[in-house]
Every structure is written in C-alpha cells, then in structure tokens.
PDB file of C-alpha atoms in Angstrom:
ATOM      1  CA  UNK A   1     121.093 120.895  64.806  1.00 66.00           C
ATOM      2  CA  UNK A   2     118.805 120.439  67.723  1.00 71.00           C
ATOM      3  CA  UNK A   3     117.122 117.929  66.500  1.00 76.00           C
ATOM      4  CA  UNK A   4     120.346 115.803  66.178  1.00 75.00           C
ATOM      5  CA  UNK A   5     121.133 116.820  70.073  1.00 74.00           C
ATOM      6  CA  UNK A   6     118.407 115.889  70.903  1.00 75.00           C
ATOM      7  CA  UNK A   7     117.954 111.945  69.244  1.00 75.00           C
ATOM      8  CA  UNK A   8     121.853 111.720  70.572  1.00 73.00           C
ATOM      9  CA  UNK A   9     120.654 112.604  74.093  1.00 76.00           C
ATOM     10  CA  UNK A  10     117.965 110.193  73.967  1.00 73.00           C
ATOM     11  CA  UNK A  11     120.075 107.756  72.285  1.00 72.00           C
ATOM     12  CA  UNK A  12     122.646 108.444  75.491  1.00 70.00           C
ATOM     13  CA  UNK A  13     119.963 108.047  77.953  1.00 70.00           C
ATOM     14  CA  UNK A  14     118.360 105.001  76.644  1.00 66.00           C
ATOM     15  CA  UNK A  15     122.337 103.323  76.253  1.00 64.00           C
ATOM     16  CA  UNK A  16     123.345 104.184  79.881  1.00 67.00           C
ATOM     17  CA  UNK A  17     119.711 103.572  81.157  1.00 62.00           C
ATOM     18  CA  UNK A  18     120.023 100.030  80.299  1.00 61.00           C
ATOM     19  CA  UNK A  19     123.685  99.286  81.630  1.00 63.00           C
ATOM     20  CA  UNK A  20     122.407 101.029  85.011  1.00 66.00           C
ATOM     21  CA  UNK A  21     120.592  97.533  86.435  1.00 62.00           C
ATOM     22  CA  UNK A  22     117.725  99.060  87.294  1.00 61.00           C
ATOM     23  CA  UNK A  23     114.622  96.395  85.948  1.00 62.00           C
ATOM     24  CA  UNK A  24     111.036  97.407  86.041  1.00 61.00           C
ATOM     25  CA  UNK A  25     109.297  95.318  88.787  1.00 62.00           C
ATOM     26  CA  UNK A  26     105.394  95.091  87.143  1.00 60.00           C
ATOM     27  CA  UNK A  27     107.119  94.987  82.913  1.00 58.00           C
ATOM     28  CA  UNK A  28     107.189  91.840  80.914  1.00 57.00           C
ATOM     29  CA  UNK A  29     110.989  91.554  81.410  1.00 59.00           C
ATOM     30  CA  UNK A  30     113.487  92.035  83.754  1.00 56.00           C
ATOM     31  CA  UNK A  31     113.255  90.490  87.255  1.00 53.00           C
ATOM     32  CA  UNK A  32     110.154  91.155  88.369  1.00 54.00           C
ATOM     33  CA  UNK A  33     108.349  90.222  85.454  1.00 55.00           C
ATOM     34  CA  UNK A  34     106.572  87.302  87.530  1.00 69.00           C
ATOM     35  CA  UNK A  35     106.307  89.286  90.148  1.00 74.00           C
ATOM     36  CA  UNK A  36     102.432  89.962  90.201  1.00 75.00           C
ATOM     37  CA  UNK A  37     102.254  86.608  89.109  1.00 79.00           C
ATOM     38  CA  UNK A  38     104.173  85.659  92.325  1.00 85.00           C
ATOM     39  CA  UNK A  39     101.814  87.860  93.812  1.00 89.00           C
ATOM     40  CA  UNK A  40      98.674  85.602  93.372  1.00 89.00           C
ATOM     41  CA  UNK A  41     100.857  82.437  95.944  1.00 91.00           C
ATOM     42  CA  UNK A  42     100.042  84.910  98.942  1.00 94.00           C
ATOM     43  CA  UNK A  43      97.324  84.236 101.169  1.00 95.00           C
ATOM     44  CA  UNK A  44      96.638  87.518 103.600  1.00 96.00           C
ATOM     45  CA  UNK A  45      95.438  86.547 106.512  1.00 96.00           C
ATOM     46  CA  UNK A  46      92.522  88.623 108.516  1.00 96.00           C
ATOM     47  CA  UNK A  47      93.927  91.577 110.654  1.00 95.00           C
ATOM     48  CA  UNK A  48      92.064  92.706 113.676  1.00 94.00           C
ATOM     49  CA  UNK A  49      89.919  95.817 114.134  1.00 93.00           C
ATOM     50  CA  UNK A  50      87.985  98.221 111.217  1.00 94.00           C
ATOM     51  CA  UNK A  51      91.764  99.600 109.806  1.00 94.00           C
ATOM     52  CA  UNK A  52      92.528  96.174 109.738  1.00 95.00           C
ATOM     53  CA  UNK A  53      89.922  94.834 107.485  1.00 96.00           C
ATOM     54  CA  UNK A  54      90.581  98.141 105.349  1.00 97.00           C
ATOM     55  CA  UNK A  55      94.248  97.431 105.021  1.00 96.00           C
ATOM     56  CA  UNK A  56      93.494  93.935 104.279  1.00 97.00           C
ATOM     57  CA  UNK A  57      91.152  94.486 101.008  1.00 96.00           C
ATOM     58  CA  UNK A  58      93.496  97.303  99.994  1.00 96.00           C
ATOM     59  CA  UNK A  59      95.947  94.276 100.126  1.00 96.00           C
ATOM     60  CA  UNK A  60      93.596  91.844  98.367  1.00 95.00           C
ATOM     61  CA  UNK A  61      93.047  94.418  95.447  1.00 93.00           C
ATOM     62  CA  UNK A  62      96.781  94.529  94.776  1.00 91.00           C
ATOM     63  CA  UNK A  63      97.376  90.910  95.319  1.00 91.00           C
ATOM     64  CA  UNK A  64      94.625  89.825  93.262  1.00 89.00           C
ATOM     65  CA  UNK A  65      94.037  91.186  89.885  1.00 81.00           C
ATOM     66  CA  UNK A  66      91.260  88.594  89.127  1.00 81.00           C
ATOM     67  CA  UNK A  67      90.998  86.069  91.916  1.00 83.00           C
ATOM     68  CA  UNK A  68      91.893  84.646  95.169  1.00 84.00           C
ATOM     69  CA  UNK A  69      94.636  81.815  95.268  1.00 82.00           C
ATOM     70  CA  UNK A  70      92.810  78.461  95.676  1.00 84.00           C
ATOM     71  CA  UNK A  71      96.228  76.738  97.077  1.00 86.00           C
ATOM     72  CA  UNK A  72      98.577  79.952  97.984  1.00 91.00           C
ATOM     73  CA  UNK A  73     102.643  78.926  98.969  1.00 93.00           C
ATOM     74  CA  UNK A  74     103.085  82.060 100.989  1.00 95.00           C
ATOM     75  CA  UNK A  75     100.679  83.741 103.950  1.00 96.00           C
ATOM     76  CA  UNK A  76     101.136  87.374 104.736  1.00 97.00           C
ATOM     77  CA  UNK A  77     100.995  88.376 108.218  1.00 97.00           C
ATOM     78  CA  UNK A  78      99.737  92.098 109.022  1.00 97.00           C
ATOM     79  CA  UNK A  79      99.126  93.328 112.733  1.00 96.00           C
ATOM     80  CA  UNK A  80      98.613  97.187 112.647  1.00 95.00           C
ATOM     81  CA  UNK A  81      98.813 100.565 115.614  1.00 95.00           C
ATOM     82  CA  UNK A  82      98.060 103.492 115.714  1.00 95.00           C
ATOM     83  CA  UNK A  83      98.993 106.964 117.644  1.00 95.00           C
ATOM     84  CA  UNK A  84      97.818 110.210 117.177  1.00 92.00           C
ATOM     85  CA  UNK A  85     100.061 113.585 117.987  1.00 91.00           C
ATOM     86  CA  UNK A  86      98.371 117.331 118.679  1.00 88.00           C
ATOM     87  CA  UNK A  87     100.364 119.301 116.952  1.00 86.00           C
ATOM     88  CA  UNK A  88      99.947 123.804 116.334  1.00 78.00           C
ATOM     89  CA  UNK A  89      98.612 124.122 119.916  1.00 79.00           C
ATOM     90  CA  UNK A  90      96.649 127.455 120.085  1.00 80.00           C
ATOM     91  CA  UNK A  91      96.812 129.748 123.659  1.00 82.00           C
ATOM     92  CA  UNK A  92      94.047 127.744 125.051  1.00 83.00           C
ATOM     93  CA  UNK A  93      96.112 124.470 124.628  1.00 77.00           C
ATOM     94  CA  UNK A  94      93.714 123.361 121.763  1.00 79.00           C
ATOM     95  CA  UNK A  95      95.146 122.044 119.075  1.00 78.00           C
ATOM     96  CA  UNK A  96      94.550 122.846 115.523  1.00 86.00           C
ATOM     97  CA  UNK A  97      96.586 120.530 113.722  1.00 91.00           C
ATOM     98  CA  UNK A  98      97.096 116.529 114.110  1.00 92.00           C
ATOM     99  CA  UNK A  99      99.623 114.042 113.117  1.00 94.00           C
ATOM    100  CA  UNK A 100      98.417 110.193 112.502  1.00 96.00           C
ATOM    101  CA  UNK A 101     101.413 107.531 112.698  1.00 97.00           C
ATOM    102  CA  UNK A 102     100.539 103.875 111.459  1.00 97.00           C
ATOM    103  CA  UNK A 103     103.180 101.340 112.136  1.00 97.00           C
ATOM    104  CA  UNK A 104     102.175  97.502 110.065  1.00 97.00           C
ATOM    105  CA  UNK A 105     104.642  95.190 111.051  1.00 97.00           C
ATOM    106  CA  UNK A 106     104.223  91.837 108.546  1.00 97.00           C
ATOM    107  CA  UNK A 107     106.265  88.683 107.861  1.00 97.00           C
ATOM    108  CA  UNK A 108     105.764  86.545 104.503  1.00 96.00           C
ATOM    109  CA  UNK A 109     105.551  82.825 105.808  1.00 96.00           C
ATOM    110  CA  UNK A 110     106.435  79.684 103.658  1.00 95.00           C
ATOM    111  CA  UNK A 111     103.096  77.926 104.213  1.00 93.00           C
ATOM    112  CA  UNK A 112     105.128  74.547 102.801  1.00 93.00           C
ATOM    113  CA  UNK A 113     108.048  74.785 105.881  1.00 94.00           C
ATOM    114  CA  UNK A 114     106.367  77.474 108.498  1.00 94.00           C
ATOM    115  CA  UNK A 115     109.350  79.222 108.081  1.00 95.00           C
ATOM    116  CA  UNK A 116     109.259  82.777 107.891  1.00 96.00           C
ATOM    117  CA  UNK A 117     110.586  84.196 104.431  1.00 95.00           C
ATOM    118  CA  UNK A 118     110.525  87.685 104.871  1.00 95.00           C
ATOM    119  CA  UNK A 119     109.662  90.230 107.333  1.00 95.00           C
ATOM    120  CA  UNK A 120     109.976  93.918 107.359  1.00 96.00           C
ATOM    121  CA  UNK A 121     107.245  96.805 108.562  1.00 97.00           C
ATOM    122  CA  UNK A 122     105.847  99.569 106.781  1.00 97.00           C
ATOM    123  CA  UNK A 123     104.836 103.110 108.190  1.00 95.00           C
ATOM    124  CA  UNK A 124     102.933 106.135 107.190  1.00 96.00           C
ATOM    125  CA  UNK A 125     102.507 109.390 108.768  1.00 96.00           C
ATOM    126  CA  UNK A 126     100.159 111.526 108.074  1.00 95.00           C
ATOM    127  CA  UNK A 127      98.937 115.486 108.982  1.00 94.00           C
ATOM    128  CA  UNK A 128      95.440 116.425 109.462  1.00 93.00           C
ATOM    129  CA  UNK A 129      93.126 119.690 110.813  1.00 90.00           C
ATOM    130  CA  UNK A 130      91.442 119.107 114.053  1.00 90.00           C
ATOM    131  CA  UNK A 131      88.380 121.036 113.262  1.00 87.00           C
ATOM    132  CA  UNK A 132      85.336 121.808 115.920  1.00 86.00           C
ATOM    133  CA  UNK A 133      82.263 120.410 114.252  1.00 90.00           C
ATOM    134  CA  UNK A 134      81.752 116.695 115.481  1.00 91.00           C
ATOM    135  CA  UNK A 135      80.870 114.883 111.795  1.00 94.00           C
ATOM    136  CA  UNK A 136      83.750 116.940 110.221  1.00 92.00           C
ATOM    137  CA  UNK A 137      86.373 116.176 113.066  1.00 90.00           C
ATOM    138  CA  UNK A 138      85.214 112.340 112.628  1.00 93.00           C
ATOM    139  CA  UNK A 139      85.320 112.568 108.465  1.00 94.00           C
ATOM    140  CA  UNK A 140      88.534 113.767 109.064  1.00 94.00           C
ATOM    141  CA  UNK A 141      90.588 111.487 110.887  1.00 93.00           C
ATOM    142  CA  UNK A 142      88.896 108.768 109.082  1.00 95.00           C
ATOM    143  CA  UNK A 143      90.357 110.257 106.083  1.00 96.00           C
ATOM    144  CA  UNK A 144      93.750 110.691 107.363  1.00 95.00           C
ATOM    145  CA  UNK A 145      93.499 107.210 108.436  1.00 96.00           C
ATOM    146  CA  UNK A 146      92.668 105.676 104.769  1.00 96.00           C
ATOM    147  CA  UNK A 147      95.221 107.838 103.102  1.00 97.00           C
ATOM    148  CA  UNK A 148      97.796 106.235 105.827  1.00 97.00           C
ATOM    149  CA  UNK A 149      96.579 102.906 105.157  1.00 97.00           C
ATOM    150  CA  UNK A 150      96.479 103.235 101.085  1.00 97.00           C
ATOM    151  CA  UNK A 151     100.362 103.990 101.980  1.00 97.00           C
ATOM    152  CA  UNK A 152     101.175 101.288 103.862  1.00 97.00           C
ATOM    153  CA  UNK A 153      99.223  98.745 101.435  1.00 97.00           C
ATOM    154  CA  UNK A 154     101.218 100.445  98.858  1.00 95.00           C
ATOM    155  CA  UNK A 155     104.502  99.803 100.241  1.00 96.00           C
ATOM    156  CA  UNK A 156     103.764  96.436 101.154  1.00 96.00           C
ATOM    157  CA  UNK A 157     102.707  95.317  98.173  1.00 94.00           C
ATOM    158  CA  UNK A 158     105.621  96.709  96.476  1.00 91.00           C
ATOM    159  CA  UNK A 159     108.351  95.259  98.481  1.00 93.00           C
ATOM    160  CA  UNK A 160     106.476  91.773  98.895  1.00 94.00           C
ATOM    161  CA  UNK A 161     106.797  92.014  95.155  1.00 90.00           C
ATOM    162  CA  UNK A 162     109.900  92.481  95.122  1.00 87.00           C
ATOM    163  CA  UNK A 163     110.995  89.747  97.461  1.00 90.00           C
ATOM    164  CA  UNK A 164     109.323  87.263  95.587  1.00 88.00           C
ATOM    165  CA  UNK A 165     110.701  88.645  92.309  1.00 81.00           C
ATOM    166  CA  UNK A 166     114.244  87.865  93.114  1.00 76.00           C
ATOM    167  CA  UNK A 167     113.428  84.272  93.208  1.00 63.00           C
ATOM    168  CA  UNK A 168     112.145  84.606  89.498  1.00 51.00           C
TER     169      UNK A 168
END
C-alpha cells in the first residue's frame, strides 16, 4: 500500500514537474542546453587589481571547460569594490567581528555592433573574525575575500548563462 503511494507521488511530481516551465540551464535539453556552449563566445576582459585577476580566472574556469575562444562574439566587462564594516565592537571600541561587501558591476558587449547586450551587477557579503595575530588577521580577510569572489563568479556565470540561453 505504500509502495503504491509512493510510485503515485512520484508519478505526480514528475507530471506536474514538467508542466511547471522550469528547464535545467547546464542539461542536454530545455533552453539552456547551449548555454555552456554559448558560454565559450565570451571573451573576459582583464580587471584591475589582485581580486580582479582572481575573479577573472574564477570566470575563465567556468567559461572555459577546455579552451579559450579563438574568435569570441561577446566580451564581458567586470570592474570590482570593496568595503569592509567592524561589526561586535568590544568596550574598548575593538572590534571582533567584520563584514566584507563586494559589489562587480559587468555588462556583456556584442563585440560584432559594440552594443551592450546585457548588464546587471552581482554582490556578495561576507562575515569574518578580526583576530589579533598579524598572519592570521591577513589569512583571514584574504579568505573572506575569495569566498566573496567564488560568489560573485558564481552568480555571474550563471546569469550570463542564462542570458545567452534564451537566444538558443
């Protein structure tokens, strides 16, 4: 008896899952199917500063399963900030905790017409300790910084994908 519940369940799920419009974005159907395929036209161009080279072959590694794109359609344009906020301030105004906000602005740029295709930004935020050693207080941030910009290459990559899947 619960065996039948459950294969008419499934069989439920699967029925309304497909009628919902919801389409994988990376499967071998649906409308993104040549979206990492799509992915391959976009040339990223160099963003300024250490993050920026970080973000950029986070990007590349997404973009690029194999190789580069000898004659890409699209650039991708990335510039990148940064803030930092104290946060749990102790008696002695020292603070104990830290919050990291990375704001990556980038347009997608028709390469054939120099028109600009898409454009959107991408932020992460992300808490850290403040510790009191030097090397640990450096390891830190630096950490909270590539765990921000894994984020934002993340999201980019995603909803690049997706733009460039609706044309498929």
């Amino acid at each position: 008896m619960a065996r039948g519940l459950f294969a008419l369940a499934l069989g439920l799920s699967a029925v309304s899952l497909s009628g919902c419009g919801f389409q994988p974005l990376y499967g071998g159907k649906g409308i993104g199917a040549a979206a990492s395929d799509r992915l391959m036209e976009v040339d990223i161009a160099s963003i300024p500063n250490r993050e920026g080279q970080k973000l950029r072959n986070l990007l590349i590694d997404n973009f690029y399963p194999s190789e580069r794109p000898s004659n890409p359609r699209y650039r991708l344009d990335v510039s990148l900030s940064a803030s930092e906020q104290k946060l749990a301030l102790q008696k002695d105004a020292t603070a104990v905790r830290a919050q990291l906000l990375v704001n990556a602005p980038y347009r997608l740029t028709d390469t054939q017409t120099g028109q600009v295709v898409f454009q959107s930004s991408s932020r992460s935020m992300v808490s850290y300790n403040t510790l009191e050693q030097h090397y640990a207080a450096i390891a830190t941030v630096q950490n909270a910084y590539d765990r921000a910009l894994d984020d934002i290459s993340n999201d980019i990559t995603t909803r690049v994908a997706m733009f460039l899947g609706r044309g498929s």
